[in-house]
Coordinates of C-alpha atoms in Angstrom, one line a residue:
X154 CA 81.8 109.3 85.0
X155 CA 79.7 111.9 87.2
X156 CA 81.0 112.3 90.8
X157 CA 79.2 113.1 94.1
X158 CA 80.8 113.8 98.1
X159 CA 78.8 114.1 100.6
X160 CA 79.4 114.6 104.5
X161 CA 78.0 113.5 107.8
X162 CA 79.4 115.7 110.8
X163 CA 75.9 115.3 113.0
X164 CA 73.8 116.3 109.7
X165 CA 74.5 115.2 106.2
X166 CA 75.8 117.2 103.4
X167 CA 76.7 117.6 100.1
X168 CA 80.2 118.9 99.7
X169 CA 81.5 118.3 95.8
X170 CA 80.4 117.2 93.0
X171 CA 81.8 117.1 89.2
X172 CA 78.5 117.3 87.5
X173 CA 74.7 116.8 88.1
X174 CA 74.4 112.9 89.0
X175 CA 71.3 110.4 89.2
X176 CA 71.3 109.5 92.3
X177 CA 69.0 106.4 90.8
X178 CA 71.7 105.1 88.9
X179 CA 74.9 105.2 91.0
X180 CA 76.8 102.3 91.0
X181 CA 79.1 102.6 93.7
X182 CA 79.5 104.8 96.9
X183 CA 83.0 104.8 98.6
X184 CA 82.1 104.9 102.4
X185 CA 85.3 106.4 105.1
X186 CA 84.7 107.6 108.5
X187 CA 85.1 107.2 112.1
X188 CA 84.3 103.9 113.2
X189 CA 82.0 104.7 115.9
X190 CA 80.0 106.5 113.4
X191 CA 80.1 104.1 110.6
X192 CA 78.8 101.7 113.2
X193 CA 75.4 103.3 113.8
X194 CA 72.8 101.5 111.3
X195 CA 71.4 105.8 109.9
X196 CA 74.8 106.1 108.1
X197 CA 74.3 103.3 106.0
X198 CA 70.6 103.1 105.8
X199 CA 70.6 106.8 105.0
X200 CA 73.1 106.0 101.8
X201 CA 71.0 102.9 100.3
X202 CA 67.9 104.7 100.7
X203 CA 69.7 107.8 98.8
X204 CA 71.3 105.4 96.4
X205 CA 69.2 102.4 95.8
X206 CA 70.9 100.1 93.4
X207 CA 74.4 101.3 94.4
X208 CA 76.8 98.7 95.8
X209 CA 77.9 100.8 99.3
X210 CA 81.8 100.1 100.0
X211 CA 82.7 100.9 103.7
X212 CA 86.0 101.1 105.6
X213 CA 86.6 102.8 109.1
X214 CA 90.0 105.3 108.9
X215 CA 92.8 107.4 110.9
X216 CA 91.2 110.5 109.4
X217 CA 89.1 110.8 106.0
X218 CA 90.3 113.2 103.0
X219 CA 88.2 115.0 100.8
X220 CA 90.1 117.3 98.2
X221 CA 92.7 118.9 100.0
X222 CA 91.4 118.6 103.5
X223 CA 91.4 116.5 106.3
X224 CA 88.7 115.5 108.6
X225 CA 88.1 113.7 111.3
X226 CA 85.2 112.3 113.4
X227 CA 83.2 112.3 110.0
X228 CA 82.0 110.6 107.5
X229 CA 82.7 110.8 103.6
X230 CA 80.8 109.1 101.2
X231 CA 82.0 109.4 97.4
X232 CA 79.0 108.4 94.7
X233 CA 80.3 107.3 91.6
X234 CA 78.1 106.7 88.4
X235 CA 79.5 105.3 85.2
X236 CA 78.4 106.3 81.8
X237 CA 79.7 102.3 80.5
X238 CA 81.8 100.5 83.1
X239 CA 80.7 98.1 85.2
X240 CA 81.8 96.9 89.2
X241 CA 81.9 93.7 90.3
X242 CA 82.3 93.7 94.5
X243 CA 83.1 90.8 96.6
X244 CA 83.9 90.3 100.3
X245 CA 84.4 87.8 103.3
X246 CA 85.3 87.6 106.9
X247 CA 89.1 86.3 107.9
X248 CA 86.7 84.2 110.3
X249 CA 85.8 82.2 107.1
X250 CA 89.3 81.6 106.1
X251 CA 92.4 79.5 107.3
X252 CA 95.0 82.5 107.2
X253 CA 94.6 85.9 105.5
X254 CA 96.7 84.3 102.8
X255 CA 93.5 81.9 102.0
X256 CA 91.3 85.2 102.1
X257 CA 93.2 86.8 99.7
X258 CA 93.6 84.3 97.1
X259 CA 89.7 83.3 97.6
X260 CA 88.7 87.1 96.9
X261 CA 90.9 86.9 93.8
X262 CA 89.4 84.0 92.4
X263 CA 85.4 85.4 92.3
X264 CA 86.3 87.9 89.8
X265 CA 86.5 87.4 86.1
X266 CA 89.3 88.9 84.1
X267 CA 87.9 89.9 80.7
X268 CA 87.6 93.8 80.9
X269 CA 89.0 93.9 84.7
X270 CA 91.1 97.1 85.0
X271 CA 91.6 97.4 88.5
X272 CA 90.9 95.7 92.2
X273 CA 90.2 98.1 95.2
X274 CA 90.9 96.5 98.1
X275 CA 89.6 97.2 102.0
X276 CA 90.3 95.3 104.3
X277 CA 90.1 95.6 108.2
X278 CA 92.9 96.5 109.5
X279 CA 94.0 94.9 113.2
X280 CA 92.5 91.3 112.4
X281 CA 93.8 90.8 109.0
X282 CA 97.8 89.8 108.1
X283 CA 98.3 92.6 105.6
X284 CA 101.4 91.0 103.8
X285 CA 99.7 87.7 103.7
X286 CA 96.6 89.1 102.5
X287 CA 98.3 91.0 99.5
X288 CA 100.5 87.6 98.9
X289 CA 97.3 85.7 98.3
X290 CA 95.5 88.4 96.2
X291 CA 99.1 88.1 94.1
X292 CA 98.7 84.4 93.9
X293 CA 96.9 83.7 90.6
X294 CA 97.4 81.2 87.6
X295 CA 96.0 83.9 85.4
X296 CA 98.8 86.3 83.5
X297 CA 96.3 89.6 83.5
X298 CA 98.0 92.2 84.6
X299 CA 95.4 93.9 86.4
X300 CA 96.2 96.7 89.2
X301 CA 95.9 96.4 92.7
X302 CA 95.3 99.1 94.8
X303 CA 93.8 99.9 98.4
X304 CA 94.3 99.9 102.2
X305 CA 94.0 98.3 105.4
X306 CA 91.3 100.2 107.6
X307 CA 92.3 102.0 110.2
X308 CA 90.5 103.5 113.7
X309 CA 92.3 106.6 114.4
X310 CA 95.3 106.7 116.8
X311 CA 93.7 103.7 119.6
X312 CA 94.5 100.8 117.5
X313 CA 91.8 98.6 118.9
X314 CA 89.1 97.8 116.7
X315 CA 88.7 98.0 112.7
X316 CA 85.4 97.7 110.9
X317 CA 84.8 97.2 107.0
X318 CA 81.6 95.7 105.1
X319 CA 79.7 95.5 102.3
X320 CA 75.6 96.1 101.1
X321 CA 75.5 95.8 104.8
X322 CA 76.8 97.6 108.4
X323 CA 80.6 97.1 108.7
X324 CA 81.9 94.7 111.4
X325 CA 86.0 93.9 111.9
X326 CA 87.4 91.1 110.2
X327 CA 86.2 92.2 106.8
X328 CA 87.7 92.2 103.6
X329 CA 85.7 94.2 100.7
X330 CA 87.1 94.2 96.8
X331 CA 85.4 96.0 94.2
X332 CA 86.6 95.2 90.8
X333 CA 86.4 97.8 88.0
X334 CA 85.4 96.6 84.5
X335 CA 85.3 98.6 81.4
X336 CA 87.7 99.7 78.3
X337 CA 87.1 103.3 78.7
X338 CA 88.8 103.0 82.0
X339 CA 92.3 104.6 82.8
X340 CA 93.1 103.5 85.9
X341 CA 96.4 103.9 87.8
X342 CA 98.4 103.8 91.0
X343 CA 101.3 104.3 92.6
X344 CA 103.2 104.9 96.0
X345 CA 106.0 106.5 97.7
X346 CA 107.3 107.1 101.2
X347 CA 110.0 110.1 101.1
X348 CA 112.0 108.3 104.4
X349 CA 115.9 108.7 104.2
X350 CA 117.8 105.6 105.1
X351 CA 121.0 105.3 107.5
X352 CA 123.2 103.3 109.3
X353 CA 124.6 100.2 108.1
X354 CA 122.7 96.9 105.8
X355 CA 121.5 94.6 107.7
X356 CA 120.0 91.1 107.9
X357 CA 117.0 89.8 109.8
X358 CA 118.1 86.4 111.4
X359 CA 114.8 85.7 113.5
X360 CA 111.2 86.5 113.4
X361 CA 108.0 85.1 112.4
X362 CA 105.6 86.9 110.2
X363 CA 105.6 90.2 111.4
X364 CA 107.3 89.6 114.8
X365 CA 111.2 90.5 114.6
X366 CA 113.6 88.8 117.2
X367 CA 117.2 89.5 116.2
X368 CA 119.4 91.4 113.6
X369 CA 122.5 90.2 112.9
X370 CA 122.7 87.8 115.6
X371 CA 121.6 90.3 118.0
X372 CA 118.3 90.7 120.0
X373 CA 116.7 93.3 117.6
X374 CA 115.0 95.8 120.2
X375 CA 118.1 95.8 122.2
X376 CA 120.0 97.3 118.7
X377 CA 117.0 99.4 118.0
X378 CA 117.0 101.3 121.3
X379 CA 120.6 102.1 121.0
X380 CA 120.1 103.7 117.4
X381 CA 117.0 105.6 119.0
X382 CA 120.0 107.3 121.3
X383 CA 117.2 109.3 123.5
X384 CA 114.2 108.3 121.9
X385 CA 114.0 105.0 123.2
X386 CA 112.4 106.9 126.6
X387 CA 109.4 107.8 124.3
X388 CA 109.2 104.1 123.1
X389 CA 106.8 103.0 121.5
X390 CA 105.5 106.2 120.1
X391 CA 108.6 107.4 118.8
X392 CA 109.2 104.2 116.8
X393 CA 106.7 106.0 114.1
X394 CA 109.2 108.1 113.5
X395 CA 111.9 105.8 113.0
X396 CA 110.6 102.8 110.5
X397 CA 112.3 99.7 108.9
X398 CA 113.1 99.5 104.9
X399 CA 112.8 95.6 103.9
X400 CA 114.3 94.1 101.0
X401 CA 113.9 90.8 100.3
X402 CA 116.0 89.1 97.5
X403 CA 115.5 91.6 94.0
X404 CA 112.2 92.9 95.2
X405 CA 111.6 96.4 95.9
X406 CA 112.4 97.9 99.4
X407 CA 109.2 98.4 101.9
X408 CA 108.7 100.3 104.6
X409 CA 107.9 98.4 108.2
X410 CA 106.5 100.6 110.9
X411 CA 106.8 99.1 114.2
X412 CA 103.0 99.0 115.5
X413 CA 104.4 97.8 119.8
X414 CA 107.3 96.3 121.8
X415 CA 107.4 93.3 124.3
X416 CA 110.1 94.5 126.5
X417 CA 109.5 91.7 128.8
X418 CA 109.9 89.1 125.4
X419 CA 112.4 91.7 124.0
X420 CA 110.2 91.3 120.2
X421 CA 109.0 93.8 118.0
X422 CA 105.5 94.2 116.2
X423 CA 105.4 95.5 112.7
X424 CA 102.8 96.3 110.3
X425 CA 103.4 93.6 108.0
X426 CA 105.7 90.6 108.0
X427 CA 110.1 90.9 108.3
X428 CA 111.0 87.5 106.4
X429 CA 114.1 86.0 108.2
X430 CA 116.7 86.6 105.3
X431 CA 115.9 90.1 104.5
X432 CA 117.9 93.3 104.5
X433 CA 117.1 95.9 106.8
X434 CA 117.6 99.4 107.2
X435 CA 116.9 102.3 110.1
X436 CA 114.7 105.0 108.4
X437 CA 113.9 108.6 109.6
X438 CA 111.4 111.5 108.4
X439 CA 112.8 113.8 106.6
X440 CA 109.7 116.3 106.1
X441 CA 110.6 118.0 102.5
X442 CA 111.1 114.5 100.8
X443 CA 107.5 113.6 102.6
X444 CA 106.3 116.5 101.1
X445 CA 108.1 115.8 97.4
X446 CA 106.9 112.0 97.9
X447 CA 103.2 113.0 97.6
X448 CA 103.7 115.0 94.7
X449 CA 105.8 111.7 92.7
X450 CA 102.5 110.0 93.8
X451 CA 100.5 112.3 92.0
X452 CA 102.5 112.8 89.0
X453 CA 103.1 108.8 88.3
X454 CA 99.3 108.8 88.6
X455 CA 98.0 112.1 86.3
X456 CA 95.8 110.6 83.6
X457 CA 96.3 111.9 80.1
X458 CA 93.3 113.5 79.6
X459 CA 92.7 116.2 81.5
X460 CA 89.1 117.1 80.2
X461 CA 87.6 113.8 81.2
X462 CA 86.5 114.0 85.0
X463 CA 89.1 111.7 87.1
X464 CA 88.4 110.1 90.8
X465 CA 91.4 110.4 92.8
X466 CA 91.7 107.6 95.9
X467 CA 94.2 108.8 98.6
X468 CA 95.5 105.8 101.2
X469 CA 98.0 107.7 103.2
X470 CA 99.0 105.6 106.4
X471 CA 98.3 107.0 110.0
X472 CA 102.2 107.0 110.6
X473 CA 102.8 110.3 108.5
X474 CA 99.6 112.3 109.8
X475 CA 101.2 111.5 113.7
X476 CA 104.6 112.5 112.5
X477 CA 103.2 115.6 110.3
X478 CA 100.8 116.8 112.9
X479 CA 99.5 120.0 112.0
X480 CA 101.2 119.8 108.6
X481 CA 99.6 116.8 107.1
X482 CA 97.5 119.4 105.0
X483 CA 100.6 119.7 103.1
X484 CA 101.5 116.2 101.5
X485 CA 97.1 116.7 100.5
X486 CA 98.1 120.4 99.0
X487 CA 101.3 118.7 97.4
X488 CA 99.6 116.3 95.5
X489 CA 96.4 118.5 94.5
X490 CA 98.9 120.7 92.7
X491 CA 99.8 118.0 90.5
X492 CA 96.6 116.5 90.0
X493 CA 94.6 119.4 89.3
X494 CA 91.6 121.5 90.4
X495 CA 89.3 119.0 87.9
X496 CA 90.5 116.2 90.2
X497 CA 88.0 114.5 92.6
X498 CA 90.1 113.6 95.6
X499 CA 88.4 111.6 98.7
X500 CA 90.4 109.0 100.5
X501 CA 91.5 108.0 103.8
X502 CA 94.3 107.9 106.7
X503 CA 95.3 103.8 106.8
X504 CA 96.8 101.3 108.7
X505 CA 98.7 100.0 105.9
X506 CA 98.4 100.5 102.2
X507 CA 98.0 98.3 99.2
X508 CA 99.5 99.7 96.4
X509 CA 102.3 98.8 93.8
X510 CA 105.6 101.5 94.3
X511 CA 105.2 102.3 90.2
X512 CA 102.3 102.3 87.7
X513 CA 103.2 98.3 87.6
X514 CA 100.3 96.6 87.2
X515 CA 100.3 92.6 87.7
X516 CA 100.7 92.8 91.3
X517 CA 100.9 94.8 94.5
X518 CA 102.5 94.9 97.9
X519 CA 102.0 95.6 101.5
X520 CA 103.1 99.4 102.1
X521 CA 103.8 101.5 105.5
X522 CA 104.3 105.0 106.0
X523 CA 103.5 105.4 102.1
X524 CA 101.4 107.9 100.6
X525 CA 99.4 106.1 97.6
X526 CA 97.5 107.2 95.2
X527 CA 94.6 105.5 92.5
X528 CA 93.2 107.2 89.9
X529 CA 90.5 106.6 87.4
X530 CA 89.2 108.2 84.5
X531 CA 86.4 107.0 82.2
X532 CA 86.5 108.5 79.1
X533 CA 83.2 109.1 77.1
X534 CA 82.2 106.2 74.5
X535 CA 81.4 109.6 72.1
X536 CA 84.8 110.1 72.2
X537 CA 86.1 107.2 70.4

C-alpha cells in the first residue's frame, strides 16, 4: 500500500507520502476540507484529472488532520494505492430514503461480504439521524463480522450546512461508504472519550429520537441548568463541556453532546437519539484523561507489523477541539506517539463519529465527544 497527502491552501501541494506512488493507478483518494472550498468544482476536477481511475471520497469537516497537525480552511486529500485489495464504494441521498434508518440498511445491502474487511462511512452530518443511520448499517441477516468505522461530516463551528459526495461535487444529505476488500488487509478501530462521570444514575422518562423532555419525572433542561450551577448563563455553548453518558439495557455507555436548547419548549437537542428507558449521567472534561483517551485509541488500534506502511483515519468530534482550544494538538501528539513516525495519519474534526468503543467488529455505534481511530495495513503478497 503506497500513500500520498496533498494540500490545497490557495495552491495545491504535496505534503507526505510513504513511498513513490502511480498516480495512474490510485484507487481511492480520501477528500476533507472546508466546505466552502470542497464546494468549488477545481478541487474536485483538479483530483480526477490527477487521479484518473481513482474512486474520489469527499466529506466537509470542523478542521482536517494530517499527521500531527491540524488545519483549517484547507483541503486534504489522502491517495491510496493498493498492491492487491480492492474498494467497493457506494452512496445515496437521505432524500432517497424514508428515514436514515432505511439509508443505512440500503448502503449495507449493495456490498458483498466475501473478502469485506471493513466499511468507511461519511455521511453528512446536519441532515442525517446519526443513531438511526448506524442502527440500519447494523441491521443485516448476514453473520460477517465486518468493522465499521467513520463519521458524520461536519462544517466547522456554524452548524448550518454539511456536504459529502462521491465521483462527483459534494452536496448535503449524502451518505458515502467505501468498502475495503482484500485478505492482506489488517484493519482496525476503536474509540474512547476520557469524560469523568458524576452525580447520581438516572433515567430518561420522555424524548423522541434525539429530543430529551424529562429525567426522572422532571423537565430535563430545568435539572440540567441547576447541575450547570453558573454555566447555565453561557448556555448553550457551555453544554459542550458538560455531555450525557447513555446506557441503554447491557450496551455500552455513549456519549450525547447536547447540539441546542428550546427554552421556550424547555427540550434539549442532542447529537444522536436518548431512548426513553435509558440511564443517564452528567459528564465533564477532564483534560489529562482526554489526553490518555487518544493514546488507548491508538494503542487498541497499532497493527502488528510495524514494517508494513499503515493508513491511520482520525474522526475526532468538534466538541473536544472547542473544549481543547489551543491544545487540541495534544490528543494528535498523544496518539502519534503510539502509532509511530511510519504511520500515515490524515483525518478530520466530526460531528459525530462512527466507530465501535473496542477492536469489536460485527457492529458499530453512534459516538460524541470520542476520539476514534481506523487503521489499515496491507501487507505484501511476497510476504506470505
Amino acid at each position: 500500500m503506497k500513500i500520498c497527502g496533498l494540500q490545497y491552501n490557495g495552491t495545491w501541494s504535496d505534503t507526505h507520502a510513504t513511498e513513490q506512488l502511480q498516480p495512474e493507478m490510485v484507487q481511492l483518494v480520501l477528500v476533507f476540507g472546508d466546505r466552502h472550498l470542497l464546494q468549488q468544482p477545481f478541487i474536485y476536477d483538479t483530483l480526477k484529472l490527477r487521479f484518473p481511475i481513482a474512486n474520489i471520497a469527499m466529506a466537509s469537516t470542523s478542521g482536517e488532520i494530517i499527521h500531527d497537525e491540524v488545519q483549517e480552511n484547507t483541503v486534504l486529500a489522502t491517495a491510496i494505492q493498493f498492491e492487491s485489495s480492492s474498494l467497493q464504494c457506494h452512496s445515496t441521498n437521505i432524500a432517497a430514503h424514508a428515514d436514515s434508518f432505511h439509508a443505512g440498511k440500503y448502503l449495507r445491502s449493495c456490498f458483498s461480504s466475501e473478502g469485506l474487511q471493513l466499511l468507511f462511512i461519511l455521511s453528512d452530518g446536519t441532515l442525517v439521524n446519526g443513531t438511526e443511520l448506524v442502527e440500519g448499517l447494523n441491521d443485516t441477516a448476514s453473520n460477517d463480522a465486518v468493522l465499521m468505522t467513520g463519521g458524520l461530516a461536519g462544517d466547522g463551528e456554524r452548524f448550518k450546512e454539511t456536504v459529502t459526495g462521491l465521483n462527483a461535487l459534494p452536496v448535503s444529505g449524502n451518505i458515502v461508504v467505501i468498502g475495503f476488500y482484500g485478505h492482506q488487509l489488517e484493519v482496525k478501530g476503536s474509540a474512547f472519550g476520557g469524560w469523568d462521570e458524576f452525580g447520581p444514575l438516572r433515567t430518561v422518562t420522555s424524548s423522541y429520537k434525539n429530543i430529551l423532555y424529562e429525567i426522572d419525572g422532571r423537565n430535563a433542561l430545568d435539572l440540567y441548568k441547576e447541575y450547570l450551577g453558573p454555566f447555565k448563563a453561557e448556555l448553550p455553548a457551555s453544554a459542550l463541556l458538560f455531555p450525557l453518558s447513555v446506557r441503554v439495557g447491557q450496551m455500552p455507555a455513549v456519549t450525547r453532546t447536547i447540539l441546542s436548547i428550546d427554552e421556550e419548549n424547555h427540550t434539549m437537542l442532542f447529537a444522536g437519539n436518548i431512548p426513553e428507558g435509558s440511564k443517564v449521567r452528567l459528564m465533564k472534561a477532564n483534560f489529562e484523561r482526554l489526553m490518555e483517551a487518544s493514546e488507548s485509541a491508538a494503542a487498541s488500534v497499532a497493527v502488528s507489523n510495524k514494517e508494513d506502511n499503515t493508513l491511520a483515519i482520525i474522526v475526532s468530534c468538534v466538541g473536544r477541539k472547542m473544549i481543547l482550544h489551543k491544545r487540541t494538538y495534544e490528543e494528535l501528539h498523544a496518539a502519534r506517539k503510539i502509532l509511530g513516525h511510519q504511520t500515515f495519519i490524515t483525518g478530520f474534526y466530526s460531528y459525530g463519529e462512527i466507530s465501535p468503543f473496542q477492536n469489536t467488529p460485527g457492529s458499530c455505534g453512534l459516538q460524541n465527544q470520542t476520539m476514534t481511530i481506523t487503521t489499515l495495513c496491507e501487507h505484501s503478497t511476497s510476504n506470505h
